[in-house]
């Protein structure tokens, strides 16, 4: 299995620091989870029903005609490659590593491309996978550019798969409303923006025919009854959605400024994280971890991703650790 952020228990064991003592900034989740509504006993006692209003709430929230709830968008990432014969797949990289891995495991030929290379390779591809906004770089591609790529792929029966896991803060840039188009598939993550990764919920937005094929792969009762209740309540909670957008945007800007004050200039980011490339990424990661602050390290391009602190005590703790790192770095001591 690929490495991911959020492996707090492993870090606690490695550094000898109790789990409860950590500030976990590794997973790119909103640090303010939505309130859990009361879960009636029947949700635990009965198999989940698919006419409980979750799909309608998701269509309303995303502005899409059709949605398929799945137990986390990771499920869809792994199953989508099964719906096509082996072919050539482009993955806009660097990005969430599970995309390329899933297509490779299903026997497809995968080429990882940068955004400026897409136009050159696109007509040789059967599928193009894009994470928008990108994780971890924060690159945001315009809907117009993505729809142009989709049109070129669709002419040959190809797909454009857009992972919008970090799109909730900028819904005007989403392609959700365009997923009536054949060959356009949008993945949405629930846990990141709503701060509830543990419920394991995601949505696939696409034309109905493709969703039916994917549903056969997912199988029945994939999303639990309690999860469906939580998901519907949060998707309809417009007041807290507006609050979440405001405070995540403010916190992301504050984080970018804080890093800059310590000569750690973020090369990218979005409302839920900031990302920077540095030749000292491993040293920075280890320095913070020794102080109980967990970051997301990417060794392939020597970079780190900072998630958002949740309260003033967390901000102070991060600031003090950054000050200590700056002092040590200035002295040239590792």
mmCIF file of C-alpha atoms in Angstrom:
data_model
loop_
_atom_site.group_PDB
_atom_site.id
_atom_site.type_symbol
_atom_site.label_atom_id
_atom_site.label_comp_id
_atom_site.label_asym_id
_atom_site.label_seq_id
_atom_site.Cartn_x
_atom_site.Cartn_y
_atom_site.Cartn_z
ATOM 1 C CA UNK A 1 0.000 0.000 0.000
ATOM 2 C CA UNK A 2 1.144 3.524 -0.763
ATOM 3 C CA UNK A 3 2.192 5.919 1.996
ATOM 4 C CA UNK A 4 -0.319 8.560 3.043
ATOM 5 C CA UNK A 5 -0.671 11.338 5.563
ATOM 6 C CA UNK A 6 -2.520 10.842 8.812
ATOM 7 C CA UNK A 7 -0.459 7.898 10.068
ATOM 8 C CA UNK A 8 -0.327 9.361 13.538
ATOM 9 C CA UNK A 9 0.008 6.109 15.451
ATOM 10 C CA UNK A 10 3.066 5.115 13.449
ATOM 11 C CA UNK A 11 4.685 8.497 14.124
ATOM 12 C CA UNK A 12 3.834 8.259 17.829
ATOM 13 C CA UNK A 13 5.589 4.915 18.088
ATOM 14 C CA UNK A 14 8.598 6.036 16.059
ATOM 15 C CA UNK A 15 9.201 9.264 17.989
ATOM 16 C CA UNK A 16 8.077 8.025 21.376
ATOM 17 C CA UNK A 17 5.413 10.715 21.795
ATOM 18 C CA UNK A 18 1.878 9.812 22.921
ATOM 19 C CA UNK A 19 -0.791 10.148 20.233
ATOM 20 C CA UNK A 20 -2.731 12.645 22.326
ATOM 21 C CA UNK A 21 0.289 14.972 22.461
ATOM 22 C CA UNK A 22 0.588 15.470 18.692
ATOM 23 C CA UNK A 23 -0.472 18.329 16.474
ATOM 24 C CA UNK A 24 -1.399 16.470 13.295
ATOM 25 C CA UNK A 25 -1.037 18.703 10.215
ATOM 26 C CA UNK A 26 -0.365 15.834 7.834
ATOM 27 C CA UNK A 27 -3.687 14.991 6.238
ATOM 28 C CA UNK A 28 -5.143 18.155 4.654
ATOM 29 C CA UNK A 29 -8.440 17.973 6.557
ATOM 30 C CA UNK A 30 -10.447 20.899 7.852
ATOM 31 C CA UNK A 31 -9.658 20.961 11.589
ATOM 32 C CA UNK A 32 -13.255 21.902 12.484
ATOM 33 C CA UNK A 33 -15.488 18.838 11.977
ATOM 34 C CA UNK A 34 -19.189 19.406 11.434
ATOM 35 C CA UNK A 35 -21.464 18.358 14.282
ATOM 36 C CA UNK A 36 -22.787 14.796 14.082
ATOM 37 C CA UNK A 37 -26.609 14.693 14.021
ATOM 38 C CA UNK A 38 -28.469 12.218 16.236
ATOM 39 C CA UNK A 39 -28.317 8.737 14.686
ATOM 40 C CA UNK A 40 -31.587 6.814 15.151
ATOM 41 C CA UNK A 41 -31.295 3.205 16.259
ATOM 42 C CA UNK A 42 -32.828 1.951 13.028
ATOM 43 C CA UNK A 43 -29.794 3.264 11.099
ATOM 44 C CA UNK A 44 -27.655 0.763 13.009
ATOM 45 C CA UNK A 45 -30.190 -2.052 13.000
ATOM 46 C CA UNK A 46 -31.271 -2.094 9.342
ATOM 47 C CA UNK A 47 -29.554 -2.243 5.991
ATOM 48 C CA UNK A 48 -29.226 1.245 4.453
ATOM 49 C CA UNK A 49 -31.874 2.456 2.020
ATOM 50 C CA UNK A 50 -31.024 4.398 -1.129
ATOM 51 C CA UNK A 51 -34.158 6.558 -1.115
ATOM 52 C CA UNK A 52 -33.416 8.387 2.134
ATOM 53 C CA UNK A 53 -32.558 11.716 0.468
ATOM 54 C CA UNK A 54 -28.751 11.511 0.430
ATOM 55 C CA UNK A 55 -28.464 11.457 -3.354
ATOM 56 C CA UNK A 56 -30.842 14.408 -3.694
ATOM 57 C CA UNK A 57 -28.884 16.395 -1.096
ATOM 58 C CA UNK A 58 -25.639 15.645 -2.928
ATOM 59 C CA UNK A 59 -27.099 16.670 -6.314
ATOM 60 C CA UNK A 60 -28.219 19.937 -4.762
ATOM 61 C CA UNK A 61 -24.893 20.591 -3.037
ATOM 62 C CA UNK A 62 -22.712 19.754 -6.038
ATOM 63 C CA UNK A 63 -25.063 21.063 -8.721
ATOM 64 C CA UNK A 64 -24.955 17.745 -10.559
ATOM 65 C CA UNK A 65 -27.680 15.756 -12.305
ATOM 66 C CA UNK A 66 -26.576 12.348 -11.054
ATOM 67 C CA UNK A 67 -24.389 11.141 -8.188
ATOM 68 C CA UNK A 68 -23.263 7.807 -6.801
ATOM 69 C CA UNK A 69 -22.343 7.686 -3.104
ATOM 70 C CA UNK A 70 -19.291 5.531 -2.407
ATOM 71 C CA UNK A 71 -17.403 4.617 0.785
ATOM 72 C CA UNK A 72 -14.792 7.311 0.211
ATOM 73 C CA UNK A 73 -13.583 8.602 -3.163
ATOM 74 C CA UNK A 74 -10.637 6.185 -2.819
ATOM 75 C CA UNK A 75 -13.109 3.411 -3.612
ATOM 76 C CA UNK A 76 -13.981 5.021 -6.942
ATOM 77 C CA UNK A 77 -10.312 5.645 -7.743
ATOM 78 C CA UNK A 78 -9.651 1.915 -7.445
ATOM 79 C CA UNK A 79 -12.762 0.747 -9.296
ATOM 80 C CA UNK A 80 -12.990 3.138 -12.266
ATOM 81 C CA UNK A 81 -10.071 1.511 -14.153
ATOM 82 C CA UNK A 82 -12.044 -1.752 -14.234
ATOM 83 C CA UNK A 83 -14.687 -0.149 -16.447
ATOM 84 C CA UNK A 84 -12.330 0.256 -19.425
ATOM 85 C CA UNK A 85 -10.255 -2.106 -21.494
ATOM 86 C CA UNK A 86 -6.523 -1.671 -21.068
ATOM 87 C CA UNK A 87 -5.362 1.536 -22.700
ATOM 88 C CA UNK A 88 -3.157 4.579 -22.349
ATOM 89 C CA UNK A 89 -3.806 6.787 -19.348
ATOM 90 C CA UNK A 90 -2.274 10.163 -18.588
ATOM 91 C CA UNK A 91 -2.097 11.366 -14.982
ATOM 92 C CA UNK A 92 -1.326 15.019 -14.350
ATOM 93 C CA UNK A 93 1.560 14.820 -11.888
ATOM 94 C CA UNK A 94 2.718 15.187 -9.238
ATOM 95 C CA UNK A 95 -0.614 14.385 -7.612
ATOM 96 C CA UNK A 96 -2.353 11.965 -5.263
ATOM 97 C CA UNK A 97 -0.364 8.808 -5.981
ATOM 98 C CA UNK A 98 -3.295 6.390 -5.809
ATOM 99 C CA UNK A 99 -4.566 7.505 -9.224
ATOM 100 C CA UNK A 100 -1.592 6.290 -11.246
ATOM 101 C CA UNK A 101 -1.263 3.202 -9.065
ATOM 102 C CA UNK A 102 -4.898 2.160 -9.602
ATOM 103 C CA UNK A 103 -4.708 2.402 -13.394
ATOM 104 C CA UNK A 104 -1.390 0.526 -13.477
ATOM 105 C CA UNK A 105 -2.776 -2.283 -11.330
ATOM 106 C CA UNK A 106 -5.643 -2.716 -13.775
ATOM 107 C CA UNK A 107 -3.240 -3.234 -16.672
ATOM 108 C CA UNK A 108 -3.298 0.225 -18.249
ATOM 109 C CA UNK A 109 -0.201 1.977 -19.571
ATOM 110 C CA UNK A 110 0.255 5.075 -17.445
ATOM 111 C CA UNK A 111 2.180 8.189 -18.409
ATOM 112 C CA UNK A 112 2.607 10.850 -15.742
ATOM 113 C CA UNK A 113 2.595 14.276 -17.400
ATOM 114 C CA UNK A 114 2.906 17.890 -16.304
ATOM 115 C CA UNK A 115 0.171 20.396 -17.118
ATOM 116 C CA UNK A 116 2.203 22.028 -19.899
ATOM 117 C CA UNK A 117 2.660 18.604 -21.569
ATOM 118 C CA UNK A 118 -1.008 17.605 -21.709
ATOM 119 C CA UNK A 119 -1.779 19.194 -25.071
ATOM 120 C CA UNK A 120 1.155 17.362 -26.657
ATOM 121 C CA UNK A 121 0.167 13.910 -25.373
ATOM 122 C CA UNK A 122 -3.610 14.197 -25.162
ATOM 123 C CA UNK A 123 -4.456 12.768 -28.576
ATOM 124 C CA UNK A 124 -2.509 9.592 -27.736
ATOM 125 C CA UNK A 125 -4.425 8.990 -24.498
ATOM 126 C CA UNK A 126 -7.637 7.119 -23.764
ATOM 127 C CA UNK A 127 -8.046 8.647 -20.315
ATOM 128 C CA UNK A 128 -6.679 11.746 -18.626
ATOM 129 C CA UNK A 129 -6.774 12.004 -14.826
ATOM 130 C CA UNK A 130 -6.520 15.438 -13.208
ATOM 131 C CA UNK A 131 -6.663 16.437 -9.541
ATOM 132 C CA UNK A 132 -8.102 19.947 -9.328
ATOM 133 C CA UNK A 133 -7.131 21.741 -7.123
ATOM 134 C CA UNK A 134 -4.112 19.519 -7.161
ATOM 135 C CA UNK A 135 -2.795 17.667 -4.156
ATOM 136 C CA UNK A 136 -0.147 18.538 -3.080
ATOM 137 C CA UNK A 137 0.813 21.421 -5.397
ATOM 138 C CA UNK A 138 -2.466 23.362 -5.182
ATOM 139 C CA UNK A 139 -2.484 23.933 -8.956
ATOM 140 C CA UNK A 140 -5.953 25.037 -10.079
ATOM 141 C CA UNK A 141 -6.935 24.559 -13.713
ATOM 142 C CA UNK A 142 -9.791 26.528 -15.257
ATOM 143 C CA UNK A 143 -13.057 24.806 -16.203
ATOM 144 C CA UNK A 144 -12.603 26.055 -19.770
ATOM 145 C CA UNK A 145 -9.251 24.346 -20.155
ATOM 146 C CA UNK A 146 -10.531 21.102 -18.663
ATOM 147 C CA UNK A 147 -13.612 21.070 -20.878
ATOM 148 C CA UNK A 148 -11.401 21.589 -23.914
ATOM 149 C CA UNK A 149 -9.384 18.529 -22.924
ATOM 150 C CA UNK A 150 -12.581 16.585 -22.322
ATOM 151 C CA UNK A 151 -13.930 17.457 -25.772
ATOM 152 C CA UNK A 152 -10.783 16.142 -27.460
ATOM 153 C CA UNK A 153 -10.923 12.909 -25.466
ATOM 154 C CA UNK A 154 -14.673 12.412 -25.928
ATOM 155 C CA UNK A 155 -14.346 12.546 -29.718
ATOM 156 C CA UNK A 156 -12.502 9.217 -29.467
ATOM 157 C CA UNK A 157 -14.579 7.694 -26.659
ATOM 158 C CA UNK A 158 -12.073 8.802 -24.047
ATOM 159 C CA UNK A 159 -12.560 9.942 -20.469
ATOM 160 C CA UNK A 160 -11.560 12.941 -18.444
ATOM 161 C CA UNK A 161 -11.492 12.039 -14.738
ATOM 162 C CA UNK A 162 -11.306 15.070 -12.435
ATOM 163 C CA UNK A 163 -10.662 14.509 -8.734
ATOM 164 C CA UNK A 164 -12.151 17.545 -6.985
ATOM 165 C CA UNK A 165 -11.386 16.415 -3.426
ATOM 166 C CA UNK A 166 -10.321 19.956 -2.435
ATOM 167 C CA UNK A 167 -12.873 21.890 -4.516
ATOM 168 C CA UNK A 168 -15.482 22.712 -1.827
ATOM 169 C CA UNK A 169 -14.033 26.165 -1.125
ATOM 170 C CA UNK A 170 -14.249 27.162 -4.795
ATOM 171 C CA UNK A 171 -17.458 25.577 -6.157
ATOM 172 C CA UNK A 172 -17.568 28.066 -9.043
ATOM 173 C CA UNK A 173 -14.503 26.303 -10.503
ATOM 174 C CA UNK A 174 -16.067 22.835 -10.306
ATOM 175 C CA UNK A 175 -17.092 20.763 -13.319
ATOM 176 C CA UNK A 176 -19.875 19.111 -11.324
ATOM 177 C CA UNK A 177 -22.627 20.807 -13.331
ATOM 178 C CA UNK A 178 -21.043 19.547 -16.566
ATOM 179 C CA UNK A 179 -21.053 15.853 -15.671
ATOM 180 C CA UNK A 180 -24.032 15.168 -17.919
ATOM 181 C CA UNK A 181 -21.400 15.041 -20.669
ATOM 182 C CA UNK A 182 -20.356 11.586 -21.841
ATOM 183 C CA UNK A 183 -16.865 10.719 -20.663
ATOM 184 C CA UNK A 184 -16.626 13.379 -17.955
ATOM 185 C CA UNK A 185 -16.277 11.930 -14.447
ATOM 186 C CA UNK A 186 -15.864 14.041 -11.315
ATOM 187 C CA UNK A 187 -14.878 12.622 -7.936
ATOM 188 C CA UNK A 188 -15.769 14.463 -4.753
ATOM 189 C CA UNK A 189 -14.493 13.754 -1.254
ATOM 190 C CA UNK A 190 -16.772 14.428 1.713
ATOM 191 C CA UNK A 191 -14.377 14.055 4.635
ATOM 192 C CA UNK A 192 -11.866 16.809 3.861
ATOM 193 C CA UNK A 193 -14.041 19.918 3.767
ATOM 194 C CA UNK A 194 -16.520 18.694 6.367
ATOM 195 C CA UNK A 195 -13.684 17.509 8.630
ATOM 196 C CA UNK A 196 -15.184 14.034 8.931
ATOM 197 C CA UNK A 197 -12.772 11.703 7.156
ATOM 198 C CA UNK A 198 -13.716 8.860 9.479
ATOM 199 C CA UNK A 199 -17.219 8.522 8.035
ATOM 200 C CA UNK A 200 -15.686 7.305 4.714
ATOM 201 C CA UNK A 201 -17.959 8.976 2.182
ATOM 202 C CA UNK A 202 -17.419 10.258 -1.322
ATOM 203 C CA UNK A 203 -19.403 10.833 -4.502
ATOM 204 C CA UNK A 204 -18.933 10.082 -8.181
ATOM 205 C CA UNK A 205 -20.591 12.534 -10.582
ATOM 206 C CA UNK A 206 -21.103 11.331 -14.145
ATOM 207 C CA UNK A 207 -23.721 10.348 -16.706
ATOM 208 C CA UNK A 208 -26.244 7.830 -15.404
ATOM 209 C CA UNK A 209 -25.127 4.945 -17.618
ATOM 210 C CA UNK A 210 -21.582 5.042 -16.268
ATOM 211 C CA UNK A 211 -22.778 5.399 -12.674
ATOM 212 C CA UNK A 212 -24.863 2.250 -13.049
ATOM 213 C CA UNK A 213 -21.828 0.329 -14.284
ATOM 214 C CA UNK A 214 -19.749 1.650 -11.398
ATOM 215 C CA UNK A 215 -22.498 0.825 -8.890
ATOM 216 C CA UNK A 216 -22.287 -2.809 -9.987
ATOM 217 C CA UNK A 217 -18.588 -2.780 -9.102
ATOM 218 C CA UNK A 218 -19.171 -1.048 -5.761
ATOM 219 C CA UNK A 219 -21.892 -3.499 -4.753
ATOM 220 C CA UNK A 220 -24.976 -3.047 -2.565
ATOM 221 C CA UNK A 221 -25.075 -1.295 0.817
ATOM 222 C CA UNK A 222 -21.568 0.127 0.371
ATOM 223 C CA UNK A 223 -22.334 3.307 2.341
ATOM 224 C CA UNK A 224 -23.618 2.600 5.843
ATOM 225 C CA UNK A 225 -26.916 3.927 7.177
ATOM 226 C CA UNK A 226 -25.299 6.147 9.843
ATOM 227 C CA UNK A 227 -22.914 7.580 7.256
ATOM 228 C CA UNK A 228 -25.814 8.409 4.948
ATOM 229 C CA UNK A 229 -27.544 10.331 7.754
ATOM 230 C CA UNK A 230 -24.391 12.297 8.602
ATOM 231 C CA UNK A 231 -23.693 13.019 4.949
ATOM 232 C CA UNK A 232 -27.187 14.280 4.196
ATOM 233 C CA UNK A 233 -27.246 16.543 7.252
ATOM 234 C CA UNK A 234 -23.901 18.151 6.390
ATOM 235 C CA UNK A 235 -24.682 18.578 2.693
ATOM 236 C CA UNK A 236 -27.853 20.486 3.598
ATOM 237 C CA UNK A 237 -26.232 22.648 6.296
ATOM 238 C CA UNK A 238 -25.619 25.758 4.201
ATOM 239 C CA UNK A 239 -24.911 28.034 7.175
ATOM 240 C CA UNK A 240 -22.011 25.943 8.452
ATOM 241 C CA UNK A 241 -20.747 25.402 4.918
ATOM 242 C CA UNK A 242 -20.387 29.179 4.528
ATOM 243 C CA UNK A 243 -18.614 29.377 7.891
ATOM 244 C CA UNK A 244 -16.279 26.551 6.938
ATOM 245 C CA UNK A 245 -15.349 28.221 3.651
ATOM 246 C CA UNK A 246 -14.606 31.478 5.425
ATOM 247 C CA UNK A 247 -12.463 30.091 8.235
ATOM 248 C CA UNK A 248 -10.502 27.634 6.086
ATOM 249 C CA UNK A 249 -9.670 30.390 3.585
ATOM 250 C CA UNK A 250 -8.547 32.711 6.384
ATOM 251 C CA UNK A 251 -6.500 29.986 8.060
ATOM 252 C CA UNK A 252 -4.805 28.985 4.812
ATOM 253 C CA UNK A 253 -3.760 32.586 4.175
ATOM 254 C CA UNK A 254 -2.515 32.887 7.742
ATOM 255 C CA UNK A 255 -0.502 29.689 7.370
ATOM 256 C CA UNK A 256 1.071 30.929 4.138
ATOM 257 C CA UNK A 257 2.120 34.172 5.848
ATOM 258 C CA UNK A 258 3.471 32.358 8.900
ATOM 259 C CA UNK A 259 5.629 30.082 6.774
ATOM 260 C CA UNK A 260 6.879 33.065 4.783
ATOM 261 C CA UNK A 261 7.985 34.834 7.967
ATOM 262 C CA UNK A 262 10.359 31.939 8.530
ATOM 263 C CA UNK A 263 11.696 31.883 4.953
ATOM 264 C CA UNK A 264 9.571 28.870 4.065
ATOM 265 C CA UNK A 265 7.849 30.216 0.976
ATOM 266 C CA UNK A 266 4.921 28.055 -0.106
ATOM 267 C CA UNK A 267 5.004 27.154 -3.802
ATOM 268 C CA UNK A 268 1.383 26.101 -3.773
ATOM 269 C CA UNK A 269 -1.653 25.345 -1.709
ATOM 270 C CA UNK A 270 -5.399 25.679 -1.357
ATOM 271 C CA UNK A 271 -7.867 26.413 1.409
ATOM 272 C CA UNK A 272 -6.904 23.268 3.349
ATOM 273 C CA UNK A 273 -3.101 23.168 3.080
ATOM 274 C CA UNK A 274 0.126 24.863 2.031
ATOM 275 C CA UNK A 275 2.908 23.087 0.158
ATOM 276 C CA UNK A 276 6.560 23.919 -0.279
ATOM 277 C CA UNK A 277 9.584 22.403 -1.969
ATOM 278 C CA UNK A 278 12.824 22.562 -0.040
ATOM 279 C CA UNK A 279 16.075 20.592 -0.230
ATOM 280 C CA UNK A 280 15.727 20.254 3.539
ATOM 281 C CA UNK A 281 12.247 18.666 3.499
ATOM 282 C CA UNK A 282 13.276 15.555 5.425
ATOM 283 C CA UNK A 283 15.131 17.600 8.018
ATOM 284 C CA UNK A 284 12.154 19.939 8.459
ATOM 285 C CA UNK A 285 9.767 16.983 8.770
ATOM 286 C CA UNK A 286 11.960 15.294 11.377
ATOM 287 C CA UNK A 287 12.542 18.518 13.319
ATOM 288 C CA UNK A 288 8.807 19.109 13.610
ATOM 289 C CA UNK A 289 8.060 15.475 14.421
ATOM 290 C CA UNK A 290 10.537 15.508 17.290
ATOM 291 C CA UNK A 291 8.341 18.272 18.735
ATOM 292 C CA UNK A 292 5.115 16.378 18.164
ATOM 293 C CA UNK A 293 4.028 18.181 14.989
ATOM 294 C CA UNK A 294 3.254 15.843 12.111
ATOM 295 C CA UNK A 295 3.623 17.109 8.536
ATOM 296 C CA UNK A 296 3.202 15.283 5.236
ATOM 297 C CA UNK A 297 6.573 14.492 3.675
ATOM 298 C CA UNK A 298 6.999 13.816 -0.049
ATOM 299 C CA UNK A 299 10.447 12.342 -0.614
ATOM 300 C CA UNK A 300 10.019 12.067 -4.400
ATOM 301 C CA UNK A 301 10.306 15.835 -4.869
ATOM 302 C CA UNK A 302 11.666 16.875 -1.447
ATOM 303 C CA UNK A 303 8.589 18.749 -0.325
ATOM 304 C CA UNK A 304 6.297 19.036 2.676
ATOM 305 C CA UNK A 305 2.628 19.847 3.100
ATOM 306 C CA UNK A 306 1.257 21.745 6.109
ATOM 307 C CA UNK A 307 -2.373 21.293 7.107
ATOM 308 C CA UNK A 308 -4.315 23.906 9.071
ATOM 309 C CA UNK A 309 -3.973 24.387 12.846
ATOM 310 C CA UNK A 310 -7.350 24.336 14.541
ATOM 311 C CA UNK A 311 -7.077 26.817 17.423
ATOM 312 C CA UNK A 312 -4.805 29.506 18.818
ATOM 313 C CA UNK A 313 -2.872 27.045 20.988
ATOM 314 C CA UNK A 314 -2.048 25.022 17.858
ATOM 315 C CA UNK A 315 -1.010 28.169 15.983
ATOM 316 C CA UNK A 316 1.292 29.185 18.848
ATOM 317 C CA UNK A 317 2.820 25.729 19.008
ATOM 318 C CA UNK A 318 3.522 25.725 15.278
ATOM 319 C CA UNK A 319 4.944 29.246 15.384
ATOM 320 C CA UNK A 320 7.313 28.367 18.239
ATOM 321 C CA UNK A 321 8.498 25.249 16.409
ATOM 322 C CA UNK A 322 9.123 27.247 13.240
ATOM 323 C CA UNK A 323 11.067 29.839 15.217
ATOM 324 C CA UNK A 324 13.217 27.084 16.692
ATOM 325 C CA UNK A 325 13.792 25.588 13.257
ATOM 326 C CA UNK A 326 14.807 28.966 11.848
ATOM 327 C CA UNK A 327 17.292 29.493 14.658
ATOM 328 C CA UNK A 328 18.852 26.078 14.177
ATOM 329 C CA UNK A 329 18.964 26.482 10.388
ATOM 330 C CA UNK A 330 20.620 29.909 10.710
ATOM 331 C CA UNK A 331 23.353 28.359 12.834
ATOM 332 C CA UNK A 332 23.838 25.629 10.244
ATOM 333 C CA UNK A 333 23.109 22.837 12.698
ATOM 334 C CA UNK A 334 21.060 19.864 11.485
#
